[in-house]
Short mmCIF file of C-alpha atoms in Angstrom, two decimals:
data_model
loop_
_atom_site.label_atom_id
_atom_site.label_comp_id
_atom_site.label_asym_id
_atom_site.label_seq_id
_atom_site.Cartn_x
_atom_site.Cartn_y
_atom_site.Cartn_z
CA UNK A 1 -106.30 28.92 -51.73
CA UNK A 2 -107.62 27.16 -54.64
CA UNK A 3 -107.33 22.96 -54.85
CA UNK A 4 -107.74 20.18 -56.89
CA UNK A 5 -107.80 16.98 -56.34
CA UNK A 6 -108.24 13.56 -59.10
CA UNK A 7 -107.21 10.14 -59.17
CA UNK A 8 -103.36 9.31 -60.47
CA UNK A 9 -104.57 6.53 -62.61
CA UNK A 10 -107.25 4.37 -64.20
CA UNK A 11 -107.58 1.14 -66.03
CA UNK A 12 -110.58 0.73 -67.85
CA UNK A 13 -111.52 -2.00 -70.65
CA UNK A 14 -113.18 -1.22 -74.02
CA UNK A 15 -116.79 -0.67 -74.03
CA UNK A 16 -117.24 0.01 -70.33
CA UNK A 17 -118.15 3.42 -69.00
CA UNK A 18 -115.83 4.94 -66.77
CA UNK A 19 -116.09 7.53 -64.42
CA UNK A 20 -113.29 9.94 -63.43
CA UNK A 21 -113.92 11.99 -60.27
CA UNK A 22 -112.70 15.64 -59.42
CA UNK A 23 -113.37 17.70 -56.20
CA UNK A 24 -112.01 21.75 -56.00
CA UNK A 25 -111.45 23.81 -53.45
CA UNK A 26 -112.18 27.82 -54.54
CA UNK A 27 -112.78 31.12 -53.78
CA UNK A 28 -115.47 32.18 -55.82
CA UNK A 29 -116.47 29.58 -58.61
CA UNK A 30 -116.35 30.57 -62.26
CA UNK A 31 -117.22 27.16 -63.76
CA UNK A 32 -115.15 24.30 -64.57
CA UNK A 33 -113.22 22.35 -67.22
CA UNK A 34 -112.63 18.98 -68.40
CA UNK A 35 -109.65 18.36 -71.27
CA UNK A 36 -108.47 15.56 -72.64
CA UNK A 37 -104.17 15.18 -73.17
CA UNK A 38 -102.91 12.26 -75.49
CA UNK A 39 -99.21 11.71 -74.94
CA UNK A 40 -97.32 14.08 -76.50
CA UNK A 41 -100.26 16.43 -77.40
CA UNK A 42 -102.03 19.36 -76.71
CA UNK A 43 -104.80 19.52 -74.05
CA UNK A 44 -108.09 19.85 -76.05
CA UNK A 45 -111.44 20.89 -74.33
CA UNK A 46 -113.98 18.49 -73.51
CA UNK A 47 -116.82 20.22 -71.91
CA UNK A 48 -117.14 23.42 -69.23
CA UNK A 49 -119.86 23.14 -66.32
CA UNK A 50 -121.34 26.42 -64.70
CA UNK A 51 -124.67 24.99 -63.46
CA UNK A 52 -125.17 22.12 -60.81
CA UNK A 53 -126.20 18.67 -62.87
CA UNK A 54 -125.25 17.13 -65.88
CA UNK A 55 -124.27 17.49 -69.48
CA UNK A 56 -123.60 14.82 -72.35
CA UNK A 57 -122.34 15.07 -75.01
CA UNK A 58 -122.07 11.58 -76.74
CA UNK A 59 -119.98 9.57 -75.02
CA UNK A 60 -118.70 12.31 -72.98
CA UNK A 61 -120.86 13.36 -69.82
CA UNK A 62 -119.63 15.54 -66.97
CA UNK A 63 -121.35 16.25 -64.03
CA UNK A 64 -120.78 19.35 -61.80
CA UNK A 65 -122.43 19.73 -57.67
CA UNK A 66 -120.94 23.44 -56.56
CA UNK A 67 -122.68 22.80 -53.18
CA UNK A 68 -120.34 19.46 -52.31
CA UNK A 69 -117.20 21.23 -54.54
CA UNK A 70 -117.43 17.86 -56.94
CA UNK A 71 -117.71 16.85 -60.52
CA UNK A 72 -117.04 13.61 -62.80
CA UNK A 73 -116.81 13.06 -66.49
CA UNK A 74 -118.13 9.79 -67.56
CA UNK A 75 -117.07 7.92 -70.74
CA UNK A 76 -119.27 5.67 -71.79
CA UNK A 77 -118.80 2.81 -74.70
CA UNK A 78 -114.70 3.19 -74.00
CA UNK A 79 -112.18 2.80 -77.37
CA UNK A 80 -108.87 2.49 -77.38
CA UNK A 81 -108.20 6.24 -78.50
CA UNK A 82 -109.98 6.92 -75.02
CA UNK A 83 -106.68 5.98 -73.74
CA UNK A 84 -104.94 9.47 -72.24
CA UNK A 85 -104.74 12.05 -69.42
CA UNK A 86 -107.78 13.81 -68.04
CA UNK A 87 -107.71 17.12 -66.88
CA UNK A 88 -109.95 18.89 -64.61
CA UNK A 89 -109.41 22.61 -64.38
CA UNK A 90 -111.06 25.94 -62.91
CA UNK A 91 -110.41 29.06 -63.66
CA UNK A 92 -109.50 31.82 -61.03
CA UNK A 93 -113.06 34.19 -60.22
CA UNK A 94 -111.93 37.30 -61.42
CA UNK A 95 -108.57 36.74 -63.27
CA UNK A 96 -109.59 36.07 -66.37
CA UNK A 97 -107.34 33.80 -68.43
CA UNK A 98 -105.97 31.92 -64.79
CA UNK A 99 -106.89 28.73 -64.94
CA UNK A 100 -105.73 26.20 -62.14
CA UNK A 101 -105.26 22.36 -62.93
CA UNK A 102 -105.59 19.15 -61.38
CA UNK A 103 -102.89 17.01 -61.18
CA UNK A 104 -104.90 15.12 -64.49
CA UNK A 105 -105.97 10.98 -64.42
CA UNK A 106 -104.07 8.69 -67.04
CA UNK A 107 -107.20 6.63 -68.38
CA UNK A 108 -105.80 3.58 -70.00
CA UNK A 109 -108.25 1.86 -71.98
CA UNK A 110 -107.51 -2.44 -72.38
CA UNK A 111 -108.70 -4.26 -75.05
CA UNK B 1 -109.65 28.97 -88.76
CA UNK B 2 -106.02 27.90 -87.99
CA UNK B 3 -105.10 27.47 -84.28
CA UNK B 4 -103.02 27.97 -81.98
CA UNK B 5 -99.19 27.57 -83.33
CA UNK B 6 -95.95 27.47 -81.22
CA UNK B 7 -92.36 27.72 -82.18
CA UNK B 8 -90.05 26.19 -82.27
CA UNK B 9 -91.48 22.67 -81.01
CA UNK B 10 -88.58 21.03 -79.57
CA UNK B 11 -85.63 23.16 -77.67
CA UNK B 12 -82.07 21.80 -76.60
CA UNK B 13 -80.59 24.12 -74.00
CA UNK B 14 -77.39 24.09 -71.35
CA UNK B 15 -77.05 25.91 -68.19
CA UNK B 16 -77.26 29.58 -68.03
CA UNK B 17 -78.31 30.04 -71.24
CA UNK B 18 -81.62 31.97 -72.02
CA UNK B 19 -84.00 30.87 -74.55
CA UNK B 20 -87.66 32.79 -75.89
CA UNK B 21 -90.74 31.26 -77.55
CA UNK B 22 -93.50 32.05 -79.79
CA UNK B 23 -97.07 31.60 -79.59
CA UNK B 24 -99.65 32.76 -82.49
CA UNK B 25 -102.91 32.87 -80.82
CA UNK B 26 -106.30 32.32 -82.77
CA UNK B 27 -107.11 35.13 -85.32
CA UNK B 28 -109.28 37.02 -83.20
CA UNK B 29 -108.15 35.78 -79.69
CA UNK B 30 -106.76 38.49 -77.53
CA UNK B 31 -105.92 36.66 -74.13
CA UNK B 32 -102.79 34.38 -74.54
CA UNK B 33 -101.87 32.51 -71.33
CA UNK B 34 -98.45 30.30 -70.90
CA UNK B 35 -98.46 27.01 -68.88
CA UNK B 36 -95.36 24.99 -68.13
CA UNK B 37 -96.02 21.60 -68.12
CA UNK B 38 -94.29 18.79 -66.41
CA UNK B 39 -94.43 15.05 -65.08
CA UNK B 40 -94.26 16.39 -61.35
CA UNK B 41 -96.09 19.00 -61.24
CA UNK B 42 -98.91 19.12 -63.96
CA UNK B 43 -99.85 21.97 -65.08
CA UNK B 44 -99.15 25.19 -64.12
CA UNK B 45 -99.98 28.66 -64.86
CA UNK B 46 -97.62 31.13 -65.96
CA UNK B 47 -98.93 34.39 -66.66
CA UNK B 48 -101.62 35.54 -69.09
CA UNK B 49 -101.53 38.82 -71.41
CA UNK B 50 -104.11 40.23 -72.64
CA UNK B 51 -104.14 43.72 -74.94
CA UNK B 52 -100.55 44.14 -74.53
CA UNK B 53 -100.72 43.79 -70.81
CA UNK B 54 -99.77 41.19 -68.14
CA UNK B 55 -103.07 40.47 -66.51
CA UNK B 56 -102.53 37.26 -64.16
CA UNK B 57 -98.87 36.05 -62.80
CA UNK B 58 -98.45 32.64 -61.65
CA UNK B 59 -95.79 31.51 -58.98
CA UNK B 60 -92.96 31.29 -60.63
CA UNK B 61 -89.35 33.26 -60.09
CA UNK B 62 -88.74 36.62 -62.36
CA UNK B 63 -86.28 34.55 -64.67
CA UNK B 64 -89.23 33.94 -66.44
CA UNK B 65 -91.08 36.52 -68.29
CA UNK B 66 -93.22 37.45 -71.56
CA UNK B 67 -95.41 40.26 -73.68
CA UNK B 68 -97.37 40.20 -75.91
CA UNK B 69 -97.48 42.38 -79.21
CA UNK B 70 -100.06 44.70 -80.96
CA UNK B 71 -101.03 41.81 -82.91
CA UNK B 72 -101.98 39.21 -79.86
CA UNK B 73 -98.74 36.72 -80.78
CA UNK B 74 -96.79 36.29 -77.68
CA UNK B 75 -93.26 35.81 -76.33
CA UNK B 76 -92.14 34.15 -73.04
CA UNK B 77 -88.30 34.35 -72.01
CA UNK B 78 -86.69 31.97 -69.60
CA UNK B 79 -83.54 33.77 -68.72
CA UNK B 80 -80.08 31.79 -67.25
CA UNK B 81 -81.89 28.23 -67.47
CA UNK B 82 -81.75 25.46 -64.63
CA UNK B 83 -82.29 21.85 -65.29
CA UNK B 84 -85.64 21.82 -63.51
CA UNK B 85 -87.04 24.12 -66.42
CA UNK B 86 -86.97 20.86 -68.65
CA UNK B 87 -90.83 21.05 -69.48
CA UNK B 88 -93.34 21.32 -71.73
CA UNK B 89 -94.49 25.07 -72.36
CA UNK B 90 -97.93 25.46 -73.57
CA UNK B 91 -99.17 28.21 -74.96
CA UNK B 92 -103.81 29.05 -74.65
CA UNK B 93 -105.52 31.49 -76.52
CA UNK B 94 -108.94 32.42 -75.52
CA UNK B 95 -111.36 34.96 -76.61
CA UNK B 96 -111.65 36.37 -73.44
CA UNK B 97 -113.80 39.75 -73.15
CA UNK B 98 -112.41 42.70 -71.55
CA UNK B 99 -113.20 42.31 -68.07
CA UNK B 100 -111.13 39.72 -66.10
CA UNK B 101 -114.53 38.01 -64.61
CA UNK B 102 -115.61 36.78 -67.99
CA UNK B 103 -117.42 33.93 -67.19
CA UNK B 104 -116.38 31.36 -70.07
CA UNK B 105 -112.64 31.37 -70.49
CA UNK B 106 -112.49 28.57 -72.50
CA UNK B 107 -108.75 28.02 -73.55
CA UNK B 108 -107.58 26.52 -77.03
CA UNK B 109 -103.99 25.00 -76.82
CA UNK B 110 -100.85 24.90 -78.74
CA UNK B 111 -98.82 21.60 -79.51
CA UNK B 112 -95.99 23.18 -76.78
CA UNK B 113 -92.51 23.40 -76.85
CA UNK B 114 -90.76 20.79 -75.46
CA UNK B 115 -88.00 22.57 -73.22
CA UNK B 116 -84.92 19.87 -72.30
CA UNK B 117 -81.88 22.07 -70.52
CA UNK B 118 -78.75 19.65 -70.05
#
């Protein structure tokens, strides 16, 4: 069966990285994705890992290990508008469109 | 290139009462998928259509349903509502290729319709 696991909550304060932990469980791996939720909003993509290691992108880095089934984002120099729900997600191997989420982290960013 | 649009946004239902909504997918997009969303549960998958055709099914009873028309914009139907369908329903549009292992499946999201059944 497929699994995912992420913190409930965080509390982070403005300018300090932050790093927000996800571990899957899969048959067959087809990559996986990070979104970002504000209250009330749409998910909106972040960033999609495929390969082991890790990506930036600004402020935004995820990391991805398929061998240990584990991957972070990191946020570095936090803002306010940092302040939402995280969401790591994989999609199904072979069924296209599927994509399975984690329970998602509510980041809340203190001044 | 305007995204993904959903209507309508916010939904007052009773009891037994069916309701439908709309997704317009990304000009171009042929893969819609529909996720209900709620504080319990997260996010879950609902089913995906692609060309006209249900391609993945979530876990959820028959009372809910959907297709998708010639011109990628999709319906999903909720038929003789219970309270625990209060949710958000999202709506994704990818440009998924043909084949079901595409590798990159990333999904663009609608702003949802908020569901409340009293």
């Amino acid at each position: 069966g497929q699994n995912i696991d992420q913190p409930t909550e965080m509390t982070a304060t403005e300018g300090a990285i932050v790093q927000i932990n996800c571990t899957y469980q899969t048959s067959g791996f087809n990559g996986l994705f990070w979104y970002q939720q504000h209250a009330g909003e749409a998910p909106t993509f972040l960033s999609y890992n495929v390969l082991d290691g890790l990506e930036e992108k600004g402020r935004f880095s995820s990391f991805l290990s398929r061998s240990k089934g584990y991957s972070y984002l990191l946020l570095k120099e936090l803002q306010m508008k940092d302040s939402a729900s995280y969401l790591c997600a994989v999609p199904i191997y072979n069924q296209g469109g599927k994509l399975i989420f984690g329970q998602g982290t509510e980041l809340s960013v203190k001044p | 290139k305007a995204g993904v649009t959903q209507t309508p946004r916010y939904l007052i239902k009773t009891r037994g009462q069916q309701v439908t909504l709309s997704c317009s997918p990304i000009s171009g997009h042929r893969s819609v998928s529909w996720y209900q969303q709620t504080p319990g549960q997260g996010l879950q998958f609902l089913f995906e259509y692609f060309s006209e055709t249900q391609r993945n099914k979530g876990n959820f009873p028959g009372r809910f349903s959907g297709r998708q028309f010639s011109n990628s914009r999709s319906e999903m139907n909720v038929s003789t509502l219970e309270l625990g369908d209060s949710a958000l329903y999202l709506c994704a549009s990818s440009p998924a290729g043909t084949s079901a292992s595409s590798s990159y499946n990333e999904q663009f999201f609608g702003p949802g319709t908020r569901l409340t059944v009293l």
